Amino acid sequence: MSVRLAARRLALSGSSSPSPSSSLLSSPSCAALLLASPPTSSQRRHKWSVDIFRGWSKSGSKDGDGGLNALKYELEDPKKRQQFLERNMHGTVEDNIFQDEIEAAPRAGAAAQEERSAAAQAEQKTRETMAMVTDPDPRARMRWHRKKVIQMIRTNGHVTERERLARTERQLLHQSSFLPTSVKKLVMLSRQIAGKPVDDAIAQMQWSKKKMAAEIKYYLEEARDLAVAQRGMGLGKANGEVLDKPRKIQTKEGKWIDIADPTRMYIAQSWVGRGPWRGKSIDYKGRGRMGVIQHPSTSFTVLLKEEKTRIREHEERVAKKKAKGPWVHHPNRSIHGQRPYYTW
């Protein structure tokens, strides 16, 4: 037969009045039983125990229902209720069954805050990069505007035809660095892409077998991106400037093309320029002779315009042809003052 006693009651010793537990402990059989049995651990108290409510009663009662009633009475105060929650809802995992959720909430909030801050930093960096591309030198731009205003005041607002076209039609001039090739080799690629749309020229360079075709493709893509970022070219679909019906025009070369987007970029001009010599090497020949080989460098320049320019040029040619009128023969007149002898 075993006797089970609560650890709290075993810890109560030294009370003046005899209790059943003290009399039971005084018996020799129970003492021998306790010596033979292993020691019992103290009872763990958690936050939902009645002992946690001690000190909250207004009358100083710490036992039984008096503490609970006093706790209910004092928790009606919002300030004390908040103090109770701060005191009892932030403990270790052993004390609170909701501790995982309490600790996970700040971590999730911190992760979300970090994501928002990272997105804000990326957006700010994108804005700074776009500002550097679109307006690399603000002071130079302000000086240029001031100069143009002064010129307009001096000319009393008169605008030349060239200035008017520069204001209404956008273009971009882009030059590459010096490439390790000769003018004779690079001029063939320059002639191949002249007059073509930018996308078609890039496709031509992508499938070309020439060594410098990859370099030309890189600079064409760079020129296209700068034209979009700096000048706003090629944004007809985004701005709603696409024609309802494609328009058929004739180029300078006599080729007929259909244009649906007047803001499509094309290569108006492309040329190459000779650069400095990259170095020299020995050209060994027979009979102990030798020559010198100079390695050239060449730059590539491209001028991008929009299809609005080709439409205007086509209209001007048609108007000029109509204004010229039909061809008339010269009148049949006698010729005077001719030399009677040969000039050779």
mmCIF file of N, CA and C in Angstrom, residues 67-188:
data_model
loop_
_atom_site.group_PDB
_atom_site.id
_atom_site.type_symbol
_atom_site.label_atom_id
_atom_site.label_comp_id
_atom_site.label_asym_id
_atom_site.label_seq_id
_atom_site.Cartn_x
_atom_site.Cartn_y
_atom_site.Cartn_z
ATOM 1 N N GLY A 67 -8.668 36.231 -3.663
ATOM 2 C CA GLY A 67 -7.704 36.752 -4.633
ATOM 3 C C GLY A 67 -8.288 36.865 -6.023
ATOM 4 N N LEU A 68 -9.084 35.869 -6.441
ATOM 5 C CA LEU A 68 -9.702 35.920 -7.763
ATOM 6 C C LEU A 68 -10.691 37.055 -7.869
ATOM 7 N N ASN A 69 -11.500 37.223 -6.830
ATOM 8 C CA ASN A 69 -12.475 38.314 -6.868
ATOM 9 C C ASN A 69 -11.783 39.665 -6.880
ATOM 10 N N ALA A 70 -10.711 39.789 -6.072
ATOM 11 C CA ALA A 70 -9.971 41.050 -6.074
ATOM 12 C C ALA A 70 -9.298 41.287 -7.424
ATOM 13 N N LEU A 71 -8.810 40.192 -8.056
ATOM 14 C CA LEU A 71 -8.197 40.334 -9.373
ATOM 15 C C LEU A 71 -9.217 40.816 -10.394
ATOM 16 N N LYS A 72 -10.403 40.230 -10.369
ATOM 17 C CA LYS A 72 -11.450 40.653 -11.294
ATOM 18 C C LYS A 72 -11.824 42.105 -11.049
ATOM 19 N N TYR A 73 -11.793 42.487 -9.818
ATOM 20 C CA TYR A 73 -12.167 43.860 -9.484
ATOM 21 C C TYR A 73 -11.120 44.845 -9.999
ATOM 22 N N GLU A 74 -9.852 44.482 -9.842
ATOM 23 C CA GLU A 74 -8.800 45.401 -10.239
ATOM 24 C C GLU A 74 -8.526 45.375 -11.741
ATOM 25 N N LEU A 75 -8.822 44.251 -12.406
ATOM 26 C CA LEU A 75 -8.599 44.192 -13.847
ATOM 27 C C LEU A 75 -9.615 44.991 -14.631
ATOM 28 N N GLU A 76 -10.617 45.518 -13.946
ATOM 29 C CA GLU A 76 -11.544 46.394 -14.639
ATOM 30 C C GLU A 76 -10.894 47.729 -14.983
ATOM 31 N N ASP A 77 -9.836 48.078 -14.269
ATOM 32 C CA ASP A 77 -9.105 49.295 -14.590
ATOM 33 C C ASP A 77 -8.238 49.040 -15.829
ATOM 34 N N PRO A 78 -8.369 49.866 -16.883
ATOM 35 C CA PRO A 78 -7.589 49.595 -18.112
ATOM 36 C C PRO A 78 -6.089 49.638 -17.888
ATOM 37 N N LYS A 79 -5.625 50.557 -17.029
ATOM 38 C CA LYS A 79 -4.186 50.673 -16.800
ATOM 39 C C LYS A 79 -3.644 49.426 -16.123
ATOM 40 N N LYS A 80 -4.354 48.944 -15.123
ATOM 41 C CA LYS A 80 -3.890 47.753 -14.419
ATOM 42 C C LYS A 80 -4.037 46.499 -15.282
ATOM 43 N N ARG A 81 -5.051 46.496 -16.140
ATOM 44 C CA ARG A 81 -5.194 45.372 -17.054
ATOM 45 C C ARG A 81 -3.997 45.309 -18.005
ATOM 46 N N GLN A 82 -3.547 46.493 -18.497
ATOM 47 C CA GLN A 82 -2.384 46.520 -19.369
ATOM 48 C C GLN A 82 -1.132 46.071 -18.626
ATOM 49 N N GLN A 83 -0.993 46.488 -17.371
ATOM 50 C CA GLN A 83 0.154 46.038 -16.581
ATOM 51 C C GLN A 83 0.121 44.536 -16.359
ATOM 52 N N PHE A 84 -1.057 43.998 -16.145
ATOM 53 C CA PHE A 84 -1.178 42.545 -15.962
ATOM 54 C C PHE A 84 -0.776 41.802 -17.227
ATOM 55 N N LEU A 85 -1.218 42.324 -18.381
ATOM 56 C CA LEU A 85 -0.859 41.653 -19.621
ATOM 57 C C LEU A 85 0.635 41.746 -19.898
ATOM 58 N N GLU A 86 1.237 42.905 -19.646
ATOM 59 C CA GLU A 86 2.674 43.039 -19.858
ATOM 60 C C GLU A 86 3.472 42.160 -18.914
ATOM 61 N N ARG A 87 2.931 41.952 -17.719
ATOM 62 C CA ARG A 87 3.647 41.144 -16.732
ATOM 63 C C ARG A 87 3.544 39.659 -17.014
ATOM 64 N N ASN A 88 2.398 39.206 -17.495
ATOM 65 C CA ASN A 88 2.137 37.776 -17.578
ATOM 66 C C ASN A 88 2.121 37.226 -18.999
ATOM 67 N N MET A 89 2.200 38.088 -20.014
ATOM 68 C CA MET A 89 2.146 37.576 -21.386
ATOM 69 C C MET A 89 3.501 37.623 -22.083
ATOM 70 N N HIS A 90 4.564 37.933 -21.356
ATOM 71 C CA HIS A 90 5.899 37.980 -21.948
ATOM 72 C C HIS A 90 6.835 37.184 -21.062
ATOM 73 N N GLY A 91 6.782 35.900 -21.163
ATOM 74 C CA GLY A 91 7.656 35.030 -20.401
ATOM 75 C C GLY A 91 8.382 34.075 -21.306
ATOM 76 N N THR A 92 8.842 32.983 -20.764
ATOM 77 C CA THR A 92 9.523 31.968 -21.554
ATOM 78 C C THR A 92 8.505 31.031 -22.175
ATOM 79 N N VAL A 93 9.015 30.082 -22.971
ATOM 80 C CA VAL A 93 8.114 29.140 -23.626
ATOM 81 C C VAL A 93 7.433 28.239 -22.604
ATOM 82 N N GLU A 94 8.123 27.951 -21.519
ATOM 83 C CA GLU A 94 7.523 27.085 -20.513
ATOM 84 C C GLU A 94 6.373 27.789 -19.796
ATOM 85 N N ASP A 95 6.459 29.123 -19.669
ATOM 86 C CA ASP A 95 5.432 29.841 -18.940
ATOM 87 C C ASP A 95 4.212 30.151 -19.793
ATOM 88 N N ASN A 96 4.379 30.316 -21.118
ATOM 89 C CA ASN A 96 3.280 30.771 -21.954
ATOM 90 C C ASN A 96 3.126 29.809 -23.126
ATOM 91 N N ILE A 97 1.921 29.333 -23.330
ATOM 92 C CA ILE A 97 1.676 28.423 -24.443
ATOM 93 C C ILE A 97 1.618 29.182 -25.767
ATOM 94 N N PHE A 98 1.456 30.503 -25.727
ATOM 95 C CA PHE A 98 1.414 31.318 -26.931
ATOM 96 C C PHE A 98 2.743 32.026 -27.197
ATOM 97 N N GLN A 99 3.814 31.544 -26.533
ATOM 98 C CA GLN A 99 5.082 32.244 -26.655
ATOM 99 C C GLN A 99 5.633 32.169 -28.070
ATOM 100 N N ASP A 100 5.415 31.064 -28.791
ATOM 101 C CA ASP A 100 5.891 30.944 -30.171
ATOM 102 C C ASP A 100 5.269 32.001 -31.065
ATOM 103 N N GLU A 101 3.965 32.201 -30.904
ATOM 104 C CA GLU A 101 3.300 33.206 -31.720
ATOM 105 C C GLU A 101 3.747 34.609 -31.340
ATOM 106 N N ILE A 102 3.973 34.833 -30.034
ATOM 107 C CA ILE A 102 4.398 36.160 -29.593
ATOM 108 C C ILE A 102 5.776 36.493 -30.135
ATOM 109 N N GLU A 103 6.685 35.508 -30.170
ATOM 110 C CA GLU A 103 8.019 35.754 -30.693
ATOM 111 C C GLU A 103 8.049 35.781 -32.217
ATOM 112 N N ALA A 104 7.129 35.042 -32.858
ATOM 113 C CA ALA A 104 7.111 35.021 -34.321
ATOM 114 C C ALA A 104 6.576 36.315 -34.899
ATOM 115 N N ALA A 105 5.680 36.983 -34.175
ATOM 116 C CA ALA A 105 5.099 38.225 -34.690
ATOM 117 C C ALA A 105 6.147 39.317 -34.879
ATOM 118 N N PRO A 106 7.026 39.582 -33.885
ATOM 119 C CA PRO A 106 8.060 40.598 -34.143
ATOM 120 C C PRO A 106 9.029 40.207 -35.256
ATOM 121 N N ARG A 107 9.341 38.898 -35.365
ATOM 122 C CA ARG A 107 10.245 38.476 -36.431
ATOM 123 C C ARG A 107 9.616 38.702 -37.795
ATOM 124 N N ALA A 108 8.325 38.360 -37.914
ATOM 125 C CA ALA A 108 7.644 38.583 -39.189
ATOM 126 C C ALA A 108 7.554 40.072 -39.501
ATOM 127 N N GLY A 109 7.278 40.876 -38.474
ATOM 128 C CA GLY A 109 7.222 42.315 -38.702
ATOM 129 C C GLY A 109 8.566 42.887 -39.106
ATOM 130 N N ALA A 110 9.642 42.372 -38.482
ATOM 131 C CA ALA A 110 10.975 42.842 -38.843
ATOM 132 C C ALA A 110 11.347 42.425 -40.267
ATOM 133 N N ALA A 111 10.964 41.192 -40.649
ATOM 134 C CA ALA A 111 11.253 40.744 -42.017
ATOM 135 C C ALA A 111 10.492 41.583 -43.039
ATOM 136 N N ALA A 112 9.223 41.870 -42.734
ATOM 137 C CA ALA A 112 8.448 42.703 -43.655
ATOM 138 C C ALA A 112 9.025 44.109 -43.747
ATOM 139 N N GLN A 113 9.471 44.639 -42.610
ATOM 140 C CA GLN A 113 10.078 45.963 -42.623
ATOM 141 C C GLN A 113 11.367 45.978 -43.440
ATOM 142 N N GLU A 114 12.167 44.916 -43.315
ATOM 143 C CA GLU A 114 13.392 44.829 -44.106
ATOM 144 C C GLU A 114 13.083 44.749 -45.600
ATOM 145 N N GLU A 115 12.055 43.979 -45.958
ATOM 146 C CA GLU A 115 11.682 43.888 -47.370
ATOM 147 C C GLU A 115 11.227 45.236 -47.906
ATOM 148 N N ARG A 116 10.425 45.967 -47.107
ATOM 149 C CA ARG A 116 9.970 47.279 -47.550
ATOM 150 C C ARG A 116 11.132 48.251 -47.693
ATOM 151 N N SER A 117 12.063 48.196 -46.737
ATOM 152 C CA SER A 117 13.220 49.089 -46.826
ATOM 153 C C SER A 117 14.102 48.740 -48.028
ATOM 154 N N ALA A 118 14.262 47.421 -48.295
ATOM 155 C CA ALA A 118 15.052 47.019 -49.467
ATOM 156 C C ALA A 118 14.388 47.475 -50.763
ATOM 157 N N ALA A 119 13.053 47.338 -50.839
ATOM 158 C CA ALA A 119 12.350 47.796 -52.040
ATOM 159 C C ALA A 119 12.469 49.307 -52.202
ATOM 160 N N ALA A 120 12.381 50.037 -51.084
ATOM 161 C CA ALA A 120 12.527 51.493 -51.157
ATOM 162 C C ALA A 120 13.929 51.889 -51.612
ATOM 163 N N GLN A 121 14.946 51.186 -51.104
ATOM 164 C CA GLN A 121 16.310 51.487 -51.521
ATOM 165 C C GLN A 121 16.526 51.175 -53.001
ATOM 166 N N ALA A 122 15.951 50.056 -53.473
ATOM 167 C CA ALA A 122 16.088 49.717 -54.897
ATOM 168 C C ALA A 122 15.393 50.762 -55.772
ATOM 169 N N GLU A 123 14.218 51.221 -55.335
ATOM 170 C CA GLU A 123 13.507 52.238 -56.107
ATOM 171 C C GLU A 123 14.288 53.553 -56.136
ATOM 172 N N GLN A 124 14.860 53.923 -54.974
ATOM 173 C CA GLN A 124 15.657 55.144 -54.934
ATOM 174 C C GLN A 124 16.894 55.028 -55.819
ATOM 175 N N LYS A 125 17.523 53.853 -55.816
ATOM 176 C CA LYS A 125 18.694 53.646 -56.666
ATOM 177 C C LYS A 125 18.314 53.713 -58.135
ATOM 178 N N THR A 126 17.144 53.173 -58.489
ATOM 179 C CA THR A 126 16.687 53.253 -59.873
ATOM 180 C C THR A 126 16.447 54.699 -60.281
ATOM 181 N N ARG A 127 15.842 55.483 -59.391
ATOM 182 C CA ARG A 127 15.620 56.894 -59.703
ATOM 183 C C ARG A 127 16.928 57.645 -59.878
ATOM 184 N N GLU A 128 17.899 57.359 -59.015
ATOM 185 C CA GLU A 128 19.190 58.025 -59.142
ATOM 186 C C GLU A 128 19.888 57.635 -60.447
ATOM 187 N N THR A 129 19.797 56.363 -60.823
ATOM 188 C CA THR A 129 20.415 55.926 -62.070
ATOM 189 C C THR A 129 19.757 56.578 -63.275
ATOM 190 N N MET A 130 18.419 56.642 -63.259
ATOM 191 C CA MET A 130 17.722 57.292 -64.366
ATOM 192 C C MET A 130 18.053 58.775 -64.428
ATOM 193 N N ALA A 131 18.194 59.414 -63.258
ATOM 194 C CA ALA A 131 18.565 60.827 -63.250
ATOM 195 C C ALA A 131 19.967 61.035 -63.820
ATOM 196 N N MET A 132 20.887 60.117 -63.508
ATOM 197 C CA MET A 132 22.237 60.226 -64.054
ATOM 198 C C MET A 132 22.251 60.035 -65.566
ATOM 199 N N VAL A 133 21.359 59.191 -66.078
ATOM 200 C CA VAL A 133 21.321 58.951 -67.525
ATOM 201 C C VAL A 133 20.634 60.094 -68.251
ATOM 202 N N THR A 134 19.474 60.516 -67.754
ATOM 203 C CA THR A 134 18.705 61.544 -68.434
ATOM 204 C C THR A 134 19.277 62.940 -68.237
ATOM 205 N N ASP A 135 19.886 63.212 -67.087
ATOM 206 C CA ASP A 135 20.431 64.541 -66.804
ATOM 207 C C ASP A 135 21.813 64.397 -66.170
ATOM 208 N N PRO A 136 22.834 64.031 -66.955
ATOM 209 C CA PRO A 136 24.151 63.763 -66.359
ATOM 210 C C PRO A 136 24.836 65.019 -65.828
ATOM 211 N N ASP A 137 24.563 66.193 -66.431
ATOM 212 C CA ASP A 137 25.229 67.440 -66.016
ATOM 213 C C ASP A 137 24.167 68.528 -65.892
ATOM 214 N N PRO A 138 23.549 68.685 -64.727
ATOM 215 C CA PRO A 138 22.478 69.691 -64.591
ATOM 216 C C PRO A 138 22.950 71.114 -64.826
ATOM 217 N N ARG A 139 24.177 71.440 -64.400
ATOM 218 C CA ARG A 139 24.665 72.797 -64.593
ATOM 219 C C ARG A 139 24.853 73.122 -66.076
ATOM 220 N N ALA A 140 25.368 72.167 -66.820
ATOM 221 C CA ALA A 140 25.500 72.382 -68.263
ATOM 222 C C ALA A 140 24.143 72.541 -68.926
ATOM 223 N N ARG A 141 23.163 71.792 -68.474
ATOM 224 C CA ARG A 141 21.813 71.935 -69.040
ATOM 225 C C ARG A 141 21.246 73.321 -68.747
ATOM 226 N N MET A 142 21.460 73.827 -67.531
ATOM 227 C CA MET A 142 20.970 75.166 -67.187
ATOM 228 C C MET A 142 21.676 76.240 -68.019
ATOM 229 N N ARG A 143 22.987 76.089 -68.221
ATOM 230 C CA ARG A 143 23.699 77.046 -69.069
ATOM 231 C C ARG A 143 23.198 76.997 -70.498
ATOM 232 N N TRP A 144 22.894 75.805 -70.989
ATOM 233 C CA TRP A 144 22.374 75.672 -72.351
ATOM 234 C C TRP A 144 21.004 76.337 -72.479
ATOM 235 N N HIS A 145 20.127 76.133 -71.487
ATOM 236 C CA HIS A 145 18.811 76.790 -71.521
ATOM 237 C C HIS A 145 18.962 78.305 -71.481
ATOM 238 N N ARG A 146 19.867 78.801 -70.635
ATOM 239 C CA ARG A 146 20.074 80.242 -70.560
ATOM 240 C C ARG A 146 20.579 80.793 -71.893
ATOM 241 N N LYS A 147 21.466 80.056 -72.537
ATOM 242 C CA LYS A 147 21.990 80.482 -73.831
ATOM 243 C C LYS A 147 20.886 80.530 -74.882
ATOM 244 N N LYS A 148 20.010 79.528 -74.890
ATOM 245 C CA LYS A 148 18.927 79.502 -75.869
ATOM 246 C C LYS A 148 17.925 80.624 -75.632
ATOM 247 N N VAL A 149 17.673 80.938 -74.368
ATOM 248 C CA VAL A 149 16.763 82.050 -74.076
ATOM 249 C C VAL A 149 17.351 83.371 -74.562
ATOM 250 N N ILE A 150 18.647 83.563 -74.368
ATOM 251 C CA ILE A 150 19.302 84.781 -74.837
ATOM 252 C C ILE A 150 19.250 84.865 -76.366
ATOM 253 N N GLN A 151 19.486 83.757 -77.040
ATOM 254 C CA GLN A 151 19.396 83.754 -78.503
ATOM 255 C C GLN A 151 17.990 84.074 -78.982
ATOM 256 N N MET A 152 16.979 83.551 -78.310
ATOM 257 C CA MET A 152 15.594 83.819 -78.712
ATOM 258 C C MET A 152 15.255 85.295 -78.538
ATOM 259 N N ILE A 153 15.766 85.902 -77.464
ATOM 260 C CA ILE A 153 15.506 87.322 -77.252
ATOM 261 C C ILE A 153 16.202 88.172 -78.307
ATOM 262 N N ARG A 154 17.421 87.788 -78.684
ATOM 263 C CA ARG A 154 18.158 88.559 -79.689
ATOM 264 C C ARG A 154 17.514 88.472 -81.058
ATOM 265 N N THR A 155 17.002 87.298 -81.422
ATOM 266 C CA THR A 155 16.374 87.112 -82.734
ATOM 267 C C THR A 155 14.896 87.462 -82.743
ATOM 268 N N ASN A 156 14.383 87.991 -81.616
ATOM 269 C CA ASN A 156 12.971 88.385 -81.518
ATOM 270 C C ASN A 156 12.030 87.215 -81.782
ATOM 271 N N GLY A 157 12.425 86.025 -81.332
ATOM 272 C CA GLY A 157 11.574 84.857 -81.466
ATOM 273 C C GLY A 157 11.606 84.196 -82.828
ATOM 274 N N HIS A 158 12.455 84.648 -83.735
ATOM 275 C CA HIS A 158 12.520 84.029 -85.059
ATOM 276 C C HIS A 158 13.231 82.687 -84.971
ATOM 277 N N VAL A 159 12.636 81.663 -85.562
ATOM 278 C CA VAL A 159 13.183 80.306 -85.520
ATOM 279 C C VAL A 159 13.470 79.873 -86.949
ATOM 280 N N THR A 160 14.664 79.378 -87.177
ATOM 281 C CA THR A 160 15.018 78.883 -88.495
ATOM 282 C C THR A 160 14.380 77.515 -88.741
ATOM 283 N N GLU A 161 14.453 77.097 -89.984
ATOM 284 C CA GLU A 161 13.877 75.797 -90.341
ATOM 285 C C GLU A 161 14.612 74.663 -89.640
ATOM 286 N N ARG A 162 15.906 74.774 -89.517
ATOM 287 C CA ARG A 162 16.689 73.736 -88.830
ATOM 288 C C ARG A 162 16.322 73.658 -87.347
ATOM 289 N N GLU A 163 16.166 74.795 -86.709
ATOM 290 C CA GLU A 163 15.781 74.799 -85.290
ATOM 291 C C GLU A 163 14.369 74.254 -85.095
ATOM 292 N N ARG A 164 13.480 74.586 -86.015
ATOM 293 C CA ARG A 164 12.111 74.068 -85.908
ATOM 294 C C ARG A 164 12.077 72.550 -86.023
ATOM 295 N N LEU A 165 12.849 72.006 -86.944
ATOM 296 C CA LEU A 165 12.898 70.554 -87.082
ATOM 297 C C LEU A 165 13.553 69.909 -85.856
ATOM 298 N N ALA A 166 14.566 70.562 -85.287
ATOM 299 C CA ALA A 166 15.213 70.014 -84.095
ATOM 300 C C ALA A 166 14.261 69.992 -82.907
ATOM 301 N N ARG A 167 13.299 70.912 -82.859
ATOM 302 C CA ARG A 167 12.336 70.943 -81.764
ATOM 303 C C ARG A 167 11.212 69.930 -81.945
ATOM 304 N N THR A 168 10.848 69.667 -83.183
ATOM 305 C CA THR A 168 9.702 68.784 -83.434
ATOM 306 C C THR A 168 10.098 67.331 -83.680
ATOM 307 N N GLU A 169 11.315 67.103 -84.176
ATOM 308 C CA GLU A 169 11.755 65.747 -84.490
ATOM 309 C C GLU A 169 12.962 65.402 -83.628
ATOM 310 N N ARG A 170 12.901 64.237 -83.016
ATOM 311 C CA ARG A 170 13.959 63.820 -82.097
ATOM 312 C C ARG A 170 14.964 62.917 -82.803
ATOM 313 N N GLN A 171 16.209 63.003 -82.363
ATOM 314 C CA GLN A 171 17.272 62.188 -82.927
ATOM 315 C C GLN A 171 18.353 62.000 -81.867
ATOM 316 N N LEU A 172 19.214 61.024 -82.116
ATOM 317 C CA LEU A 172 20.316 60.725 -81.196
ATOM 318 C C LEU A 172 21.542 60.343 -82.003
ATOM 319 N N LEU A 173 22.674 60.977 -81.661
ATOM 320 C CA LEU A 173 23.958 60.672 -82.282
ATOM 321 C C LEU A 173 24.813 59.929 -81.262
ATOM 322 N N HIS A 174 25.237 58.730 -81.624
ATOM 323 C CA HIS A 174 26.003 57.890 -80.702
ATOM 324 C C HIS A 174 27.253 57.382 -81.402
ATOM 325 N N GLN A 175 28.386 57.520 -80.714
ATOM 326 C CA GLN A 175 29.672 57.095 -81.260
ATOM 327 C C GLN A 175 30.309 56.071 -80.342
ATOM 328 N N SER A 176 30.912 55.073 -80.932
ATOM 329 C CA SER A 176 31.556 54.012 -80.170
ATOM 330 C C SER A 176 32.996 54.387 -79.870
ATOM 331 N N SER A 177 33.624 53.582 -79.050
ATOM 332 C CA SER A 177 35.052 53.725 -78.816
ATOM 333 C C SER A 177 35.813 53.130 -80.001
ATOM 334 N N PHE A 178 37.120 53.287 -79.987
ATOM 335 C CA PHE A 178 37.913 52.777 -81.109
ATOM 336 C C PHE A 178 37.994 51.249 -81.036
ATOM 337 N N LEU A 179 37.602 50.627 -82.138
ATOM 338 C CA LEU A 179 37.559 49.173 -82.221
ATOM 339 C C LEU A 179 38.821 48.661 -82.906
ATOM 340 N N PRO A 180 39.303 47.486 -82.529
ATOM 341 C CA PRO A 180 40.540 46.942 -83.124
ATOM 342 C C PRO A 180 40.298 46.334 -84.492
ATOM 343 N N THR A 181 40.002 47.176 -85.456
ATOM 344 C CA THR A 181 39.788 46.711 -86.825
ATOM 345 C C THR A 181 40.088 47.875 -87.767
ATOM 346 N N SER A 182 40.033 47.608 -89.057
ATOM 347 C CA SER A 182 40.348 48.624 -90.056
ATOM 348 C C SER A 182 39.072 49.246 -90.604
ATOM 349 N N VAL A 183 39.230 50.388 -91.265
ATOM 350 C CA VAL A 183 38.093 51.065 -91.874
ATOM 351 C C VAL A 183 37.500 50.217 -92.997
ATOM 352 N N LYS A 184 38.357 49.568 -93.748
ATOM 353 C CA LYS A 184 37.894 48.760 -94.884
ATOM 354 C C LYS A 184 36.977 47.627 -94.428
ATOM 355 N N LYS A 185 37.251 47.052 -93.264
ATOM 356 C CA LYS A 185 36.424 45.946 -92.774
ATOM 357 C C LYS A 185 35.147 46.443 -92.111
ATOM 358 N N LEU A 186 35.254 47.561 -91.366
ATOM 359 C CA LEU A 186 34.096 48.027 -90.611
ATOM 360 C C LEU A 186 33.087 48.769 -91.480
ATOM 361 N N VAL A 187 33.546 49.344 -92.604
ATOM 362 C CA VAL A 187 32.637 50.100 -93.446
ATOM 363 C C VAL A 187 31.611 49.186 -94.120
ATOM 364 N N MET A 188 31.956 47.925 -94.296
ATOM 365 C CA MET A 188 30.992 47.001 -94.903
ATOM 366 C C MET A 188 29.796 46.770 -93.979
#
